[in-house]
Amino acid sequence: MAQPTYVIVGASLAGAKAAEALRGHGFDGRVVLLGDEAESPYERPPLSKGYLMGNQEREKVFVHPAHWYADHEVELRLGTLVTGIDRDRKTVTTAGGERLGYDKLLLATGASPRRLSVPGADLDGVLYLRDLEDCERIREAFQRSSRVVLVGGGWIGLEVAAAASEAGVATTVVEAAQQPLGRVLGPQIAPVFADLHREHGVDLRLGAQAVEITGEKGKASGVRLADGSLIGADVVVVGIGADPNTDLAVDAGLRVADGVFVDAALATSEPDICAVGDVASALHPLLGKHIRVEHWANALHQPDVAAQTMLGKQARYDRIPYFFTDQYDLGMEYAGHTGPGEYDEVVVRGDLAGREFIAFWLADGRVLAGMNVNVWDVNDTIQQLIRSGHPVDRGALADPNLPLDQLTTE
Ligand SMILES: Cc1cc2nc3c(=O)[nH]c(=O)nc-3n(C[C@H](O)[C@H](O)[C@H](O)COP(=O)(O)OP(=O)(O)OC[C@H]3O[C@@H](n4cnc5c(N)ncnc54)[C@H](O)[C@@H]3O)c2cc1C
């Protein structure tokens, strides 16, 4: 009997981890990993941190060494754009015109940066950061620029601002909201990051809307704001969020709503097709709703569950969402899932002004999310607090003298 073929579309962290998990669970059929990029699967967090700043080597960003794929009989095909899925015939088509049959299909197509749509946005020197090439272009631009403007003060914008400012480039961040990260962290905690950047000389323009990229001889020369002011720039980096790459799924008639809809086993509305990573909007059993998570840890861990599902095993993904960032000398980890209107209180344990603390977001006395800043080895405990769903004593939560793990056993 012919060996079954499992096809993975998207050769990045989630795709590479899925191939690894299939082999790890004993699948000995064909594994074909298709990706449109030229590079072997790599990790993206260093692209806005160590590798961008020039203190991490290129070889260190790859998920597996180049020989790993052949060693594990994974057919890695780079530079291969998948253009269509035929669910009836169970085939995928590539831009090169090849038709490839699958028994099971995994979508790991990730997300793409949202584009700025203002006059001048297509000038030379307006850059985005998603892939290795983007990172190398920005790194090179920092070396020959004296002024950079970041449009967007989200995680990536702020990390790039930190890298630019550490590279000695005069750095301005233009953010439409009143605080960078205001939506995710709220008014009490978000200023920690604003202050951090100001202390490092970054010019934060808050509540500011970029309405035009001005240019000279086809090259970006500045960013005009809605109030008419102009900020000069040699390079403009846009970080205004990312959208999931759902075109294939939409065209194939799969259920899509801000991501490819999958159940807790990570199967789509078509049982032979699963989805993972940034592109997947997965039912989270603990939260009781679908969430799409653009986090490294999600792309790292979901593939193991999807691989089991593809192999007919019972599995579900219920990890607490987890995220990290490094900016200057601040390192932080965030676990949980909450947003404006979903929590009613923020409790801080430790030294907020000194940037060495844990913040907890609570609703009805229960911890929904927690963030440790320059405090280490506590994130697992924070996740246990979230997972338990038990009400916690606010006083105890705020008291750094009471060990956090004692609160989880109550
Ligand atoms: C600069 C940067 C810094 C980050 N830093 C952090 C961090 O500090 N902490 C954190 O938790 N997360 C971070 N993230 C997020 C994290 O990197 C992502 O969550 C993770 O990369 C998602 O992996 P993925 O495999 O699902 O998708 P992606 O990494 O987006 O990969 C999808 C791949 O599929 C390919 N593809 C798409 N469509 C097709 C097609 N039709 N045919 C073939 N190939 C296709 C894409 O080209 C891409 O290679 C960062 C992201 C970026 C961009």
GROMACS .gro file of C-alpha atoms in nm, residues 264-406:
model
  143
  264ALA     CA    1  -0.937   2.243   2.045
  265ALA     CA    2  -0.774   1.954   1.856
  266LEU     CA    3  -0.666   2.213   1.593
  267ALA     CA    4  -0.876   2.058   1.316
  268THR     CA    5  -1.052   2.291   1.073
  269SER     CA    6  -1.409   2.257   0.954
  270GLU     CA    7  -1.261   1.990   0.718
  271PRO     CA    8  -1.135   1.702   0.937
  272ASP     CA    9  -0.836   1.622   0.710
  273ILE     CA   10  -0.704   1.978   0.738
  274CYS     CA   11  -0.554   2.125   1.055
  275ALA     CA   12  -0.411   2.473   1.118
  276VAL     CA   13  -0.155   2.600   1.370
  277GLY     CA   14   0.042   2.906   1.471
  278ASP     CA   15  -0.029   3.268   1.381
  279VAL     CA   16  -0.287   3.171   1.117
  280ALA     CA   17  -0.507   2.963   1.346
  281SER     CA   18  -0.799   3.087   1.549
  282ALA     CA   19  -0.826   2.803   1.796
  283LEU     CA   20  -1.094   2.713   2.047
  284HIS     CA   21  -0.923   2.745   2.383
  285PRO     CA   22  -1.084   2.500   2.626
  286LEU     CA   23  -0.998   2.703   2.934
  287LEU     CA   24  -1.123   3.034   2.795
  288GLY     CA   25  -1.420   2.879   2.618
  289LYS     CA   26  -1.369   3.090   2.308
  290HIS     CA   27  -1.163   3.108   1.991
  291ILE     CA   28  -0.839   3.303   2.012
  292ARG     CA   29  -0.570   3.373   1.755
  293VAL     CA   30  -0.231   3.414   1.917
  294GLU     CA   31   0.068   3.569   1.739
  295HIS     CA   32   0.319   3.430   1.987
  296TRP     CA   33   0.633   3.228   1.943
  297ALA     CA   34   0.534   2.980   2.216
  298ASN     CA   35   0.204   2.909   2.045
  299ALA     CA   36   0.379   2.832   1.715
  300LEU     CA   37   0.623   2.615   1.908
  301HIS     CA   38   0.370   2.402   2.098
  302GLN     CA   39   0.052   2.383   1.888
  303PRO     CA   40   0.214   2.164   1.618
  304ASP     CA   41   0.254   1.871   1.857
  305VAL     CA   42  -0.121   1.867   1.917
  306ALA     CA   43  -0.200   1.910   1.547
  307ALA     CA   44   0.037   1.624   1.461
  308GLN     CA   45  -0.145   1.396   1.705
  309THR     CA   46  -0.479   1.497   1.560
  310MET     CA   47  -0.352   1.426   1.209
  311LEU     CA   48  -0.243   1.083   1.330
  312GLY     CA   49  -0.589   1.009   1.471
  313LYS     CA   50  -0.490   1.047   1.835
  314GLN     CA   51  -0.691   1.234   2.097
  315ALA     CA   52  -0.526   1.566   2.182
  316ARG     CA   53  -0.625   1.921   2.261
  317TYR     CA   54  -0.434   2.245   2.296
  318ASP     CA   55  -0.499   2.419   2.625
  319ARG     CA   56  -0.171   2.592   2.708
  320ILE     CA   57  -0.196   2.937   2.860
  321PRO     CA   58  -0.089   3.194   2.598
  322TYR     CA   59   0.267   3.306   2.672
  323PHE     CA   60   0.472   3.590   2.530
  324PHE     CA   61   0.808   3.752   2.603
  325THR     CA   62   0.996   4.066   2.508
  326ASP     CA   63   1.344   4.210   2.566
  327GLN     CA   64   1.405   4.583   2.536
  328TYR     CA   65   1.727   4.745   2.664
  329ASP     CA   66   1.784   4.593   3.007
  330LEU     CA   67   1.417   4.502   3.055
  331GLY     CA   68   1.311   4.142   3.011
  332MET     CA   69   0.952   4.039   3.057
  333GLU     CA   70   0.721   3.741   3.023
  334TYR     CA   71   0.343   3.766   2.992
  335ALA     CA   72   0.102   3.480   3.042
  336GLY     CA   73  -0.275   3.478   2.999
  337HIS     CA   74  -0.528   3.645   2.782
  338THR     CA   75  -0.721   3.960   2.862
  339GLY     CA   76  -0.803   4.296   2.712
  340PRO     CA   77  -0.988   4.621   2.773
  341GLY     CA   78  -1.317   4.566   2.956
  342GLU     CA   79  -1.234   4.205   3.048
  343TYR     CA   80  -1.055   4.270   3.379
  344ASP     CA   81  -1.162   4.487   3.670
  345GLU     CA   82  -0.840   4.528   3.865
  346VAL     CA   83  -0.461   4.528   3.830
  347VAL     CA   84  -0.250   4.417   4.127
  348VAL     CA   85   0.123   4.490   4.137
  349ARG     CA   86   0.375   4.292   4.341
  350GLY     CA   87   0.718   4.454   4.364
  351ASP     CA   88   0.876   4.773   4.240
  352LEU     CA   89   0.685   4.924   3.945
  353ALA     CA   90   0.901   5.237   3.924
  354GLY     CA   91   1.220   5.029   3.947
  355ARG     CA   92   1.088   4.798   3.673
  356GLU     CA   93   1.118   4.486   3.885
  357PHE     CA   94   0.769   4.359   3.949
  358ILE     CA   95   0.485   4.124   3.864
  359ALA     CA   96   0.152   4.265   3.747
  360PHE     CA   97  -0.168   4.064   3.765
  361TRP     CA   98  -0.489   4.137   3.575
  362LEU     CA   99  -0.793   4.015   3.768
  363ALA     CA  100  -1.166   3.976   3.717
  364ASP     CA  101  -1.383   3.896   4.020
  365GLY     CA  102  -1.066   3.823   4.216
  366ARG     CA  103  -0.942   3.561   3.968
  367VAL     CA  104  -0.616   3.602   3.780
  368LEU     CA  105  -0.664   3.630   3.403
  369ALA     CA  106  -0.310   3.731   3.313
  370GLY     CA  107   0.022   3.803   3.474
  371MET     CA  108   0.341   3.972   3.361
  372ASN     CA  109   0.680   3.941   3.528
  373VAL     CA  110   0.925   4.219   3.452
  374ASN     CA  111   1.289   4.159   3.545
  375VAL     CA  112   1.167   3.896   3.793
  376TRP     CA  113   1.243   3.540   3.692
  377ASP     CA  114   1.135   3.181   3.749
  378VAL     CA  115   0.777   3.279   3.835
  379ASN     CA  116   0.593   3.246   3.507
  380ASP     CA  117   0.501   2.880   3.558
  381THR     CA  118   0.347   2.975   3.891
  382ILE     CA  119   0.159   3.264   3.731
  383GLN     CA  120   0.022   3.018   3.476
  384GLN     CA  121  -0.090   2.785   3.756
  385LEU     CA  122  -0.276   3.076   3.919
  386ILE     CA  123  -0.452   3.150   3.592
  387ARG     CA  124  -0.528   2.786   3.524
  388SER     CA  125  -0.671   2.720   3.873
  389GLY     CA  126  -0.939   2.985   3.824
  390HIS     CA  127  -0.960   3.021   4.203
  391PRO     CA  128  -1.013   3.362   4.360
  392VAL     CA  129  -0.693   3.493   4.518
  393ASP     CA  130  -0.634   3.720   4.813
  394ARG     CA  131  -0.531   4.058   4.667
  395GLY     CA  132  -0.320   4.146   4.969
  396ALA     CA  133  -0.127   3.821   4.944
  397LEU     CA  134  -0.086   3.864   4.570
  398ALA     CA  135   0.065   4.209   4.620
  399ASP     CA  136   0.295   4.104   4.906
  400PRO     CA  137   0.641   4.012   4.772
  401ASN     CA  138   0.722   3.846   5.106
  402LEU     CA  139   0.462   3.574   5.051
  403PRO     CA  140   0.586   3.309   4.810
  404LEU     CA  141   0.371   3.310   4.499
  405ASP     CA  142   0.353   2.932   4.479
  406GLN     CA  143   0.180   2.920   4.819
   0.00000   0.00000   0.00000
